[in-house]
Tab-separated table of C-alpha atoms and ligand atoms in Angstrom:
chain	number	residue	atom	x	y	z
A	1	MET	CA	13.244	44.402	237.351
A	2	GLU	CA	13.649	47.979	238.526
A	3	THR	CA	11.410	48.919	241.465
A	4	PRO	CA	9.316	52.043	240.802
A	5	ARG	CA	10.706	55.056	242.660
A	6	SER	CA	8.549	57.016	245.076
A	7	VAL	CA	8.729	60.709	246.013
A	8	ASN	CA	10.725	59.681	249.076
A	9	ASP	CA	13.672	58.478	246.977
A	10	PHE	CA	14.274	62.061	245.851
A	11	ARG	CA	13.233	64.250	248.688
A	12	ARG	CA	14.903	67.603	248.219
A	13	ILE	CA	14.144	70.317	245.689
A	14	ILE	CA	16.367	73.371	245.361
A	15	LEU	CA	14.705	76.633	244.364
A	16	PHE	CA	16.394	79.815	243.186
A	17	PRO	CA	14.222	82.985	242.884
A	18	LEU	CA	15.191	86.284	241.267
A	19	PRO	CA	15.658	88.797	244.103
A	20	PHE	CA	12.581	90.948	243.424
A	21	GLN	CA	9.301	90.907	245.350
A	22	GLY	CA	7.177	89.867	242.359
A	23	HIS	CA	9.462	86.855	241.842
A	24	ILE	CA	10.160	85.922	245.477
A	25	ASN	CA	6.444	85.790	246.400
A	26	PRO	CA	5.370	83.177	243.853
A	27	MET	CA	8.575	81.140	244.299
A	28	LEU	CA	8.066	80.840	248.053
A	29	GLN	CA	4.411	80.001	247.476
A	30	LEU	CA	5.501	77.270	245.064
A	31	ALA	CA	8.002	76.023	247.664
A	32	ASN	CA	5.167	75.754	250.206
A	33	ILE	CA	3.016	73.841	247.728
A	34	LEU	CA	5.805	71.327	247.027
A	35	HIS	CA	6.701	71.045	250.703
A	36	ALA	CA	3.082	70.104	251.443
A	37	ARG	CA	3.503	67.338	248.843
A	38	GLY	CA	6.376	65.743	250.756
A	39	PHE	CA	9.502	67.409	249.373
A	40	ASN	CA	12.188	69.043	251.485
A	41	ILE	CA	13.038	72.516	250.334
A	42	THR	CA	16.255	74.474	250.027
A	43	ILE	CA	16.133	78.057	248.803
A	44	ILE	CA	19.352	79.406	247.332
A	45	HIS	CA	18.981	83.169	247.311
A	46	ALA	CA	20.826	86.357	246.519
A	47	GLU	CA	21.891	88.663	249.334
A	48	TYR	CA	19.993	91.545	247.773
A	49	ASN	CA	16.317	91.433	248.883
A	50	SER	CA	17.056	88.367	250.955
A	51	PRO	CA	13.873	86.622	252.194
A	52	ASN	CA	13.448	86.317	255.960
A	53	PRO	CA	14.279	82.697	256.893
A	54	SER	CA	12.444	82.986	260.233
A	55	ASN	CA	9.136	83.165	258.314
A	56	TYR	CA	9.926	79.746	256.818
A	57	PRO	CA	11.409	77.541	259.555
A	58	HIS	CA	10.535	74.460	257.491
A	59	PHE	CA	12.927	75.469	254.649
A	60	THR	CA	16.724	75.603	254.458
A	61	PHE	CA	18.129	78.905	253.160
A	62	LYS	CA	21.526	79.276	251.483
A	63	PRO	CA	22.594	82.839	250.663
A	64	ILE	CA	25.087	83.494	247.875
A	65	LYS	CA	27.108	86.632	247.198
A	66	ASP	CA	25.419	88.373	244.256
A	67	ARG	CA	27.415	91.668	244.210
A	68	PHE	CA	24.131	93.388	243.360
A	69	LEU	CA	24.788	96.276	245.745
A	70	GLU	CA	27.513	97.420	243.338
A	71	ILE	CA	24.779	98.577	240.936
A	72	ALA	CA	21.645	98.814	243.139
A	73	HIS	CA	22.018	102.606	243.525
A	74	GLN	CA	20.973	102.895	239.848
A	75	LEU	CA	17.550	101.304	240.481
A	76	PRO	CA	15.416	104.471	240.796
A	77	THR	CA	16.698	106.131	237.644
A	78	ASN	CA	17.560	103.212	235.383
A	79	ARG	CA	14.313	101.897	233.864
A	80	ASN	CA	16.079	99.015	232.173
A	81	GLY	CA	15.045	95.954	234.182
A	82	ALA	CA	16.960	93.704	231.780
A	83	TYR	CA	20.205	95.460	232.749
A	84	PHE	CA	19.872	94.394	236.398
A	85	VAL	CA	18.905	90.842	235.561
A	86	GLU	CA	21.715	90.552	233.007
A	87	TYR	CA	24.132	91.715	235.713
A	88	LEU	CA	22.858	89.058	238.125
A	89	ASN	CA	23.159	86.401	235.420
A	90	LYS	CA	26.876	87.115	235.391
A	91	SER	CA	27.653	87.975	239.007
A	92	CYS	CA	25.823	84.927	240.420
A	93	VAL	CA	27.400	82.240	238.214
A	94	ASP	CA	30.379	81.286	240.377
A	95	PRO	CA	28.776	81.584	243.818
A	96	PHE	CA	25.682	79.717	242.616
A	97	ARG	CA	27.698	76.907	241.039
A	98	ASP	CA	29.845	76.535	244.180
A	99	CYS	CA	26.799	76.480	246.411
A	100	LEU	CA	24.918	73.938	244.298
A	101	ALA	CA	27.933	71.686	243.724
A	102	GLY	CA	28.655	71.765	247.470
A	103	MET	CA	25.121	70.675	248.266
A	104	LEU	CA	25.179	67.855	245.744
A	105	ALA	CA	28.476	66.615	247.167
A	106	GLU	CA	27.203	66.526	250.752
A	107	PRO	CA	27.230	63.006	252.109
A	108	GLY	CA	23.910	61.571	253.314
A	109	GLU	CA	20.876	59.620	252.279
A	110	GLU	CA	18.881	62.499	250.904
A	111	LYS	CA	19.013	63.069	247.175
A	112	VAL	CA	18.272	66.237	245.255
A	113	ALA	CA	15.488	65.733	242.709
A	114	CYS	CA	15.865	68.898	240.683
A	115	LEU	CA	16.527	72.609	240.583
A	116	ILE	CA	13.602	74.982	240.105
A	117	ALA	CA	15.012	78.332	238.985
A	118	ASP	CA	13.351	81.579	237.986
A	119	GLY	CA	13.240	81.868	234.179
A	120	GLY	CA	15.139	85.152	234.466
A	121	PHE	CA	18.149	83.267	235.879
A	122	TYR	CA	18.870	81.707	232.510
A	123	PHE	CA	22.540	80.998	233.382
A	124	THR	CA	21.399	78.206	235.723
A	125	GLN	CA	20.683	75.858	232.787
A	126	ALA	CA	24.386	75.510	231.953
A	127	VAL	CA	25.266	74.999	235.618
A	128	ALA	CA	22.544	72.369	236.058
A	129	ASP	CA	23.675	70.600	232.869
A	130	ASP	CA	27.268	70.510	234.120
A	131	LEU	CA	26.144	69.036	237.416
A	132	LYS	CA	23.699	66.652	235.679
A	133	LEU	CA	20.748	67.974	237.633
A	134	PRO	CA	17.361	68.480	235.913
A	135	ARG	CA	16.328	72.138	235.842
A	136	ILE	CA	12.684	73.181	235.801
A	137	VAL	CA	11.916	76.822	235.058
A	138	HIS	CA	9.532	78.856	237.164
A	139	ARG	CA	8.111	81.581	234.949
A	140	THR	CA	6.373	84.287	236.967
A	141	SER	CA	4.378	85.643	234.008
A	142	SER	CA	1.414	84.424	231.973
A	143	LEU	CA	1.427	81.909	229.148
A	144	GLY	CA	0.307	84.768	226.896
A	145	CYS	CA	3.447	86.657	227.835
A	146	GLY	CA	5.593	83.605	227.070
A	147	LEU	CA	4.026	83.328	223.614
A	148	ALA	CA	4.260	87.074	222.959
A	149	TYR	CA	7.935	87.284	223.939
A	150	ASP	CA	8.691	84.289	221.766
A	151	ALA	CA	6.842	85.770	218.778
A	152	LEU	CA	8.309	89.269	218.878
A	153	PRO	CA	11.318	89.700	216.603
A	154	PHE	CA	13.187	91.909	219.061
A	155	ASN	CA	16.273	92.137	216.904
A	156	SER	CA	14.418	93.551	213.942
A	157	ILE	CA	11.965	95.787	215.790
A	158	LYS	CA	14.503	98.009	217.493
A	159	ASP	CA	13.419	100.911	215.284
A	160	TRP	CA	9.876	100.850	216.700
A	161	PHE	CA	11.124	101.985	220.059
A	162	TYR	CA	11.927	105.384	218.620
A	163	LEU	CA	8.435	105.988	217.200
A	164	THR	CA	6.248	108.638	218.823
A	165	LYS	CA	2.515	109.357	218.917
A	166	GLU	CA	2.865	111.429	215.765
A	167	ASP	CA	4.052	108.439	213.683
A	168	SER	CA	1.364	106.637	211.703
A	169	ASP	CA	2.608	103.180	212.759
A	170	TYR	CA	2.380	103.986	216.466
A	171	GLU	CA	-1.127	102.508	216.895
A	172	ALA	CA	-0.612	99.627	214.422
A	173	SER	CA	-0.907	95.987	215.484
A	174	VAL	CA	2.224	93.870	215.649
A	175	PRO	CA	1.827	91.228	212.907
A	176	GLU	CA	3.627	88.536	214.940
A	177	TYR	CA	1.282	89.021	217.932
A	178	PRO	CA	-1.719	91.123	216.859
A	179	LEU	CA	-3.105	91.667	220.365
A	180	LEU	CA	-0.185	94.035	220.901
A	181	ARG	CA	0.247	97.358	219.176
A	182	ILE	CA	3.554	99.008	218.481
A	183	LYS	CA	2.831	101.479	221.276
A	184	ASP	CA	2.510	98.565	223.727
A	185	ILE	CA	5.923	97.282	222.692
A	186	ILE	CA	7.434	100.725	223.188
A	187	LYS	CA	6.278	100.625	226.830
A	188	MET	CA	8.224	97.431	227.500
A	189	THR	CA	11.614	99.066	227.873
A	190	ASN	CA	13.733	102.102	227.141
A	191	TYR	CA	16.569	99.813	226.038
A	192	PRO	CA	15.346	97.481	223.282
A	193	GLN	CA	18.745	95.962	222.547
A	194	SER	CA	19.413	94.738	226.084
A	195	MET	CA	15.781	93.658	226.521
A	196	GLY	CA	16.046	91.660	223.263
A	197	ASP	CA	19.310	90.034	224.351
A	198	PHE	CA	17.948	89.156	227.761
A	199	LEU	CA	14.701	87.695	226.393
A	200	THR	CA	16.519	85.654	223.762
A	201	ASN	CA	18.737	84.124	226.441
A	202	MET	CA	15.814	83.472	228.765
A	203	LEU	CA	13.618	81.889	226.081
A	204	ASN	CA	16.439	79.662	224.747
A	205	GLN	CA	17.194	78.350	228.210
A	206	MET	CA	13.504	77.791	228.944
A	207	LYS	CA	13.363	75.618	225.826
A	208	ALA	CA	16.484	73.732	226.954
A	209	SER	CA	15.017	73.037	230.403
A	210	SER	CA	13.224	69.933	231.663
A	211	GLY	CA	9.894	71.755	232.060
A	212	ILE	CA	8.182	75.056	232.857
A	213	ILE	CA	5.909	75.934	235.769
A	214	TRP	CA	3.544	78.867	235.118
A	215	ASN	CA	1.568	80.702	237.785
A	216	THR	CA	-1.679	80.627	235.812
A	217	PHE	CA	-4.647	78.292	235.338
A	218	LYS	CA	-5.825	76.489	232.250
A	219	GLU	CA	-9.296	78.054	232.009
A	220	LEU	CA	-7.838	81.584	231.983
A	221	GLU	CA	-5.480	80.917	229.082
A	222	GLU	CA	-7.053	77.969	227.306
A	223	SER	CA	-5.962	78.881	223.769
A	224	ALA	CA	-2.421	79.818	224.842
A	225	LEU	CA	-2.120	76.471	226.604
A	226	GLU	CA	-3.083	74.703	223.389
A	227	THR	CA	-0.192	76.296	221.500
A	228	ILE	CA	2.461	76.641	224.199
A	229	SER	CA	4.018	73.250	223.482
A	230	GLN	CA	4.734	74.319	219.888
A	231	ASP	CA	6.918	77.182	221.109
A	232	PHE	CA	8.253	75.485	224.228
A	233	PRO	CA	8.650	71.772	223.477
A	234	VAL	CA	9.021	70.744	227.138
A	235	PRO	CA	6.251	69.881	229.636
A	236	SER	CA	4.321	72.933	230.874
A	237	PHE	CA	2.570	72.895	234.254
A	238	THR	CA	-0.195	75.410	235.006
A	239	LEU	CA	-0.983	74.973	238.679
A	240	GLY	CA	-1.776	78.564	239.619
A	241	PRO	CA	-2.791	80.699	241.258
A	242	PHE	CA	-0.158	79.663	243.800
A	243	HIS	CA	-1.266	82.063	246.509
A	244	LYS	CA	-4.666	80.380	246.779
A	245	TYR	CA	-3.196	77.136	248.152
A	246	PHE	CA	-2.443	78.758	251.528
A	247	PRO	CA	-3.625	81.796	253.515
A	248	ALA	CA	-1.794	85.078	252.693
A	249	SER	CA	1.886	84.236	253.146
A	250	SER	CA	4.603	86.321	254.729
A	251	SER	CA	7.193	86.758	251.978
A	252	SER	CA	6.770	90.537	251.917
A	253	LEU	CA	10.125	92.327	251.902
A	254	ILE	CA	8.562	95.562	253.147
A	255	GLU	CA	6.445	95.809	256.294
A	256	GLN	CA	2.767	95.811	255.388
A	257	ASP	CA	0.638	98.538	256.988
A	258	ARG	CA	-2.260	96.537	258.397
A	259	THR	CA	-4.093	99.591	259.772
A	260	VAL	CA	-5.597	100.003	256.309
A	261	LEU	CA	-7.882	97.049	257.015
A	262	SER	CA	-9.735	98.836	259.840
A	263	TRP	CA	-9.981	101.951	257.626
A	264	LEU	CA	-11.486	99.788	254.865
A	265	ASP	CA	-13.990	98.377	257.388
A	266	LYS	CA	-15.498	101.866	257.629
A	267	GLN	CA	-16.021	102.300	253.867
A	268	PRO	CA	-19.179	101.301	251.959
A	269	PRO	CA	-19.058	98.076	249.905
A	270	LYS	CA	-17.171	98.303	246.575
A	271	SER	CA	-16.541	102.029	247.052
A	272	VAL	CA	-12.731	102.211	247.362
A	273	ILE	CA	-10.196	102.630	244.558
A	274	TYR	CA	-7.086	100.656	245.507
A	275	VAL	CA	-3.954	102.068	243.826
A	276	SER	CA	-0.607	100.269	243.739
A	277	PHE	CA	2.120	99.980	241.138
A	278	GLY	CA	4.016	97.000	242.568
A	279	SER	CA	7.518	96.608	243.881
A	280	VAL	CA	9.807	97.731	241.046
A	281	ALA	CA	8.097	100.275	238.765
A	282	HIS	CA	9.173	103.911	239.102
A	283	ILE	CA	7.141	106.912	237.982
A	284	THR	CA	8.088	110.495	237.294
A	285	GLU	CA	7.078	113.415	239.471
A	286	SER	CA	4.564	114.601	236.874
A	287	GLU	CA	3.003	111.124	236.540
A	288	PHE	CA	2.692	111.011	240.327
A	289	GLN	CA	0.951	114.376	240.306
A	290	GLU	CA	-1.465	113.214	237.600
A	291	VAL	CA	-2.420	110.251	239.805
A	292	ALA	CA	-3.030	112.664	242.683
A	293	HIS	CA	-5.166	115.005	240.517
A	294	GLY	CA	-7.187	112.066	239.226
A	295	LEU	CA	-7.913	110.850	242.767
A	296	ASP	CA	-8.600	114.406	243.926
A	297	ASN	CA	-11.122	115.114	241.174
A	298	ILE	CA	-13.046	111.850	241.229
A	299	GLY	CA	-14.182	112.302	244.837
A	300	LEU	CA	-14.308	108.588	245.747
A	301	PRO	CA	-12.529	106.934	248.694
A	302	PHE	CA	-9.083	105.625	247.817
A	303	LEU	CA	-6.234	103.635	249.298
A	304	TRP	CA	-2.959	104.551	247.607
A	305	VAL	CA	0.285	102.624	248.084
A	306	VAL	CA	3.218	104.992	247.548
A	307	ARG	CA	6.302	102.821	247.918
A	308	PRO	CA	9.232	104.922	249.214
A	309	GLY	CA	11.421	105.732	246.206
A	310	ILE	CA	8.739	104.976	243.579
A	311	VAL	CA	8.749	108.638	242.495
A	312	ILE	CA	12.039	109.350	240.765
A	313	GLY	CA	13.912	112.005	242.748
A	314	SER	CA	11.629	111.855	245.830
A	315	GLU	CA	11.956	110.083	249.146
A	316	TRP	CA	8.208	109.629	249.559
A	317	LEU	CA	5.359	112.188	249.309
A	318	GLU	CA	7.260	115.428	248.645
A	319	ALA	CA	5.886	115.754	245.100
A	320	LEU	CA	2.188	115.701	246.098
A	321	PRO	CA	0.218	118.736	244.834
A	322	GLU	CA	-0.204	121.551	247.348
A	323	ASN	CA	-2.709	120.864	250.135
A	324	PHE	CA	-3.476	117.427	248.730
A	325	LEU	CA	-3.394	115.759	252.154
A	326	GLU	CA	-5.746	118.380	253.649
A	327	ARG	CA	-8.234	117.914	250.817
A	328	MET	CA	-7.924	114.141	251.119
A	329	GLY	CA	-8.754	114.064	254.846
A	330	ASP	CA	-10.322	110.746	255.813
A	331	ARG	CA	-11.566	110.118	252.256
A	332	GLY	CA	-8.214	108.560	251.399
A	333	ARG	CA	-5.291	106.712	252.901
A	334	ILE	CA	-1.713	106.755	251.629
A	335	VAL	CA	0.596	104.007	252.901
A	336	LYS	CA	4.075	102.724	252.061
A	337	TRP	CA	3.027	99.098	251.549
A	338	SER	CA	-0.233	97.227	252.093
A	339	PRO	CA	-1.336	93.670	252.797
A	340	GLN	CA	-2.443	93.578	249.150
A	341	GLN	CA	-4.188	90.227	249.005
A	342	GLU	CA	-6.333	91.154	252.005
A	343	VAL	CA	-7.056	94.600	250.609
A	344	LEU	CA	-8.233	93.100	247.333
A	345	GLY	CA	-10.347	90.578	249.253
A	346	HIS	CA	-11.980	93.287	251.395
A	347	PRO	CA	-15.666	93.977	250.551
A	348	ALA	CA	-15.006	97.751	250.418
A	349	THR	CA	-12.539	97.491	247.523
A	350	GLY	CA	-14.261	98.457	244.268
A	351	CYS	CA	-11.450	98.541	241.733
A	352	PHE	CA	-7.694	98.095	241.474
A	353	TRP	CA	-5.650	100.706	239.667
A	354	THR	CA	-2.548	98.663	238.934
A	355	HIS	CA	0.682	98.573	236.929
A	356	SER	CA	-0.484	95.128	235.707
A	357	GLY	CA	2.263	93.029	237.266
A	358	TRP	CA	1.306	89.393	236.849
A	359	ASN	CA	0.942	88.691	240.595
A	360	SER	CA	-1.283	91.724	241.024
A	361	THR	CA	-3.376	90.697	238.021
A	362	MET	CA	-3.889	87.166	239.350
A	363	GLU	CA	-4.635	88.433	242.859
A	364	SER	CA	-7.254	90.816	241.456
A	365	ILE	CA	-8.940	88.064	239.445
A	366	CYS	CA	-8.979	85.844	242.550
A	367	GLU	CA	-10.816	88.535	244.505
A	368	GLU	CA	-13.129	89.557	241.617
A	369	VAL	CA	-11.850	93.143	241.524
A	370	PRO	CA	-11.935	94.829	238.065
A	371	MET	CA	-8.812	96.721	237.063
A	372	ILE	CA	-7.588	100.016	235.677
A	373	CYS	CA	-4.249	99.318	234.026
A	374	SER	CA	-1.252	101.659	233.838
A	375	PRO	CA	1.455	99.273	232.662
A	376	CYS	CA	5.011	100.496	233.104
A	377	PHE	CA	7.438	97.982	231.544
A	378	GLY	CA	8.294	94.349	230.793
A	379	ASP	CA	5.350	91.946	230.724
A	380	GLN	CA	2.948	94.564	232.106
A	381	PRO	CA	1.697	95.955	228.733
A	382	ILE	CA	0.948	92.371	227.642
A	383	ASN	CA	-0.992	91.635	230.840
A	384	ALA	CA	-2.896	94.916	230.498
A	385	ARG	CA	-3.975	94.093	226.923
A	386	HIS	CA	-5.238	90.710	228.077
A	387	VAL	CA	-7.197	92.331	230.925
A	388	SER	CA	-8.812	94.969	228.719
A	389	GLU	CA	-9.188	93.188	225.360
A	390	VAL	CA	-9.288	89.438	225.964
A	391	TRP	CA	-10.892	88.916	229.374
A	392	LYS	CA	-12.573	92.357	229.362
A	393	ILE	CA	-12.275	92.740	233.122
A	394	GLY	CA	-10.691	96.170	233.191
A	395	VAL	CA	-9.668	99.192	231.172
A	396	LEU	CA	-6.286	100.236	229.899
A	397	LEU	CA	-5.236	103.827	230.467
A	398	GLU	CA	-3.848	104.443	227.003
A	399	ASP	CA	-1.831	107.454	228.071
A	400	GLY	CA	-0.660	105.836	231.280
A	401	PHE	CA	-0.926	108.644	233.781
A	402	GLU	CA	-3.013	111.547	232.596
A	403	SER	CA	-5.722	112.912	234.877
A	404	VAL	CA	-8.560	113.313	232.323
A	405	GLY	CA	-8.084	109.735	231.127
A	406	ILE	CA	-7.807	108.596	234.720
A	407	GLU	CA	-11.182	110.083	235.703
A	408	LYS	CA	-12.885	108.580	232.654
A	409	ALA	CA	-11.389	105.169	233.375
A	410	ILE	CA	-12.442	105.241	237.032
A	411	LYS	CA	-15.993	106.211	236.030
A	412	ARG	CA	-16.167	103.399	233.478
A	413	VAL	CA	-15.167	100.796	236.048
A	414	MET	CA	-16.821	102.172	239.201
A	415	MET	CA	-20.002	103.850	237.937
A	416	ASP	CA	-20.996	102.686	234.452
A	417	LYS	CA	-22.886	99.613	233.280
A	418	GLU	CA	-19.664	98.581	231.581
A	419	GLY	CA	-18.135	98.166	235.045
A	420	GLU	CA	-20.995	95.876	236.116
A	421	GLU	CA	-20.377	93.734	233.050
A	422	MET	CA	-16.679	93.544	233.928
A	423	ARG	CA	-17.670	92.376	237.407
A	424	GLU	CA	-19.866	89.647	235.943
A	425	ARG	CA	-17.054	88.417	233.707
A	426	ILE	CA	-14.496	88.453	236.506
A	427	SER	CA	-16.906	86.535	238.808
A	428	CYS	CA	-17.213	83.927	236.103
A	429	LEU	CA	-13.426	83.604	235.915
A	430	LYS	CA	-13.234	83.353	239.693
A	431	GLU	CA	-15.697	80.446	239.638
A	432	LYS	CA	-13.575	78.635	237.057
A	433	LEU	CA	-10.485	79.339	239.117
A	434	ASN	CA	-12.073	77.831	242.240
A	435	LEU	CA	-13.007	74.722	240.303
A	436	SER	CA	-9.475	74.422	238.912
A	437	LEU	CA	-8.081	74.180	242.444
A	438	GLU	CA	-10.533	71.498	243.572
A	439	GLU	CA	-9.593	67.833	243.375
A	440	GLY	CA	-9.771	66.804	239.726
A	441	GLY	CA	-9.663	70.450	238.590
A	442	SER	CA	-7.057	71.554	236.057
A	443	SER	CA	-4.578	73.192	238.471
A	444	SER	CA	-4.872	70.417	241.013
A	445	GLN	CA	-4.297	67.844	238.254
A	446	SER	CA	-1.348	69.801	236.910
A	447	LEU	CA	0.219	69.816	240.377
A	448	ASN	CA	-0.197	66.031	240.566
A	449	ASN	CA	1.475	65.760	237.175
A	450	LEU	CA	4.356	67.959	238.341
A	451	VAL	CA	4.890	65.879	241.487
A	452	ASP	CA	4.878	62.664	239.406
A	453	TYR	CA	7.234	64.259	236.898
A	454	ILE	CA	9.745	65.363	239.541
A	455	SER	CA	9.533	61.934	241.142
A	456	SER	CA	10.375	60.322	237.806
A	457	PHE	CA	13.814	61.962	237.484
B	1	UDX	C1	7.404	92.142	238.638
B	1	UDX	C2	6.630	92.270	237.312
B	1	UDX	O1	6.008	93.515	237.199
B	1	UDX	C3	5.632	91.162	237.177
B	1	UDX	O2	4.838	91.339	236.040
B	1	UDX	C4	6.401	89.897	237.110
B	1	UDX	O3	5.571	88.849	236.770
B	1	UDX	C5	7.080	89.746	238.451
B	1	UDX	O4	7.953	90.837	238.674
B	1	UDX	P1	6.024	93.597	240.481
B	1	UDX	O5	6.183	94.748	239.584
B	1	UDX	O6	6.470	93.748	241.856
B	1	UDX	O7	6.632	92.270	239.811
B	1	UDX	O8	4.447	93.317	240.488
B	1	UDX	P2	3.574	92.086	240.849
B	1	UDX	O9	3.848	90.929	239.964
B	1	UDX	O10	2.187	92.572	240.820
B	1	UDX	O11	3.986	91.669	242.327
B	1	UDX	C6	3.857	92.509	243.429
B	1	UDX	C7	3.633	91.672	244.664
B	1	UDX	O12	3.784	92.515	245.800
B	1	UDX	C8	2.239	91.083	244.722
B	1	UDX	O13	2.293	89.749	245.175
B	1	UDX	C9	1.502	91.952	245.736
B	1	UDX	O14	0.537	91.280	246.507
B	1	UDX	C10	2.627	92.427	246.640
B	1	UDX	N1	2.305	93.753	247.189
B	1	UDX	C11	2.204	94.834	246.357
B	1	UDX	C12	2.081	93.867	248.541
B	1	UDX	O15	2.140	92.886	249.299
B	1	UDX	N2	1.772	95.111	249.031
B	1	UDX	C13	1.690	96.217	248.256
B	1	UDX	O16	1.433	97.296	248.780
B	1	UDX	C14	1.912	96.075	246.864
């Protein structure tokens, strides 16, 4: 009779994140979670945006040559995220295969249990199949986003992307996923064909994988969880939010300005508008100026993260309206990068004006901070619709960056009764989230299931 295998028979897991902050953070958090459950960890990573191995002495890091620098200069002006990821899906194939095959051929007792690869690295399924290694997908977005992407007929909706506000269909719901309107789809990309191709590849290879790990929790997306197995007929694991398993981790690629925390200490409770649009979005000079006018006019304290290069054509703050910094004085702070999780957890933070990246959305829910959403591309419009229409814990700025709308939105969240109701709903979600992480809770149980599943390979 075969003896049952324990975790120790298959001790190493290999992880492969996409080289962008919003993907590296949750992957390294996941690596920490699995390491704490007895697995050894190897991170194969691209050279571009390479994580700092000295922050993770307990992991092994293996860099591969991605050739990303050949096209990286296009980042600020090319708003087609799919283009960069498609490039990586080609340029990484050979170096990744060589690296993985080399590791599997290494002599020694230790066996590799599986590969956990970012969903965006869809090429890894074929490599894993060739090497007979199970591949589990790490999807950094919500279940709702997975279902929406799978429902949208990207090949037949290319024409929508050319509609404008003047067209009667612009505000119409998308029949295949009625939470989204055509105008939300238009925000996803400027290049529908390449986005459609990329998503089709990603979704097909998610379905061909051995399972999918989502950084979400059951109680947040109960109905999506009920239907996910129809679209993705492989085991799904919802063990999020990953960042709550450990204190704020150090996977930041940019140095975080921690002086903001002492500035926040001096502000009244729930008074500060925290503004950040994540690690990849770019905005135009006029959008940047609208943000500045909105913050100028509203008169409340604010902490604004202006990532160098976020404004197309600017190094940093050159495009600010005249005398903005003088008018701002000590009422505001502008920094290049913040310790976001701590900022959101600070009692002075009253709302989060965000681009609705999935990590930012989860971090905001965890700290009970209602949101103002200015989604820029990709999954962000989907997240923003969930925040404003499903969970009702924030408002969506329909015109993105337009100062009149901005002031109204800030008032709704910071000053109106509606904002108090959002706070109540988000506190309720936070309570459910805490329970999900406790022993026997849904996320904790899902993690146990994942560990058992990996051990069964
Ligand atoms: C992108 C997509 O937008 C996101 O939806 C997808 O799921 C992952 O890739 P990004 O745009 O960077 O990510 O946004 P987000 O997912 O919110 O991740 C940003 C991360 O950077 C967060 O973990 C946030 O805490 C961190 N951050 C952001 C900082 O540490 N400091 C800052 O000043 C701003």
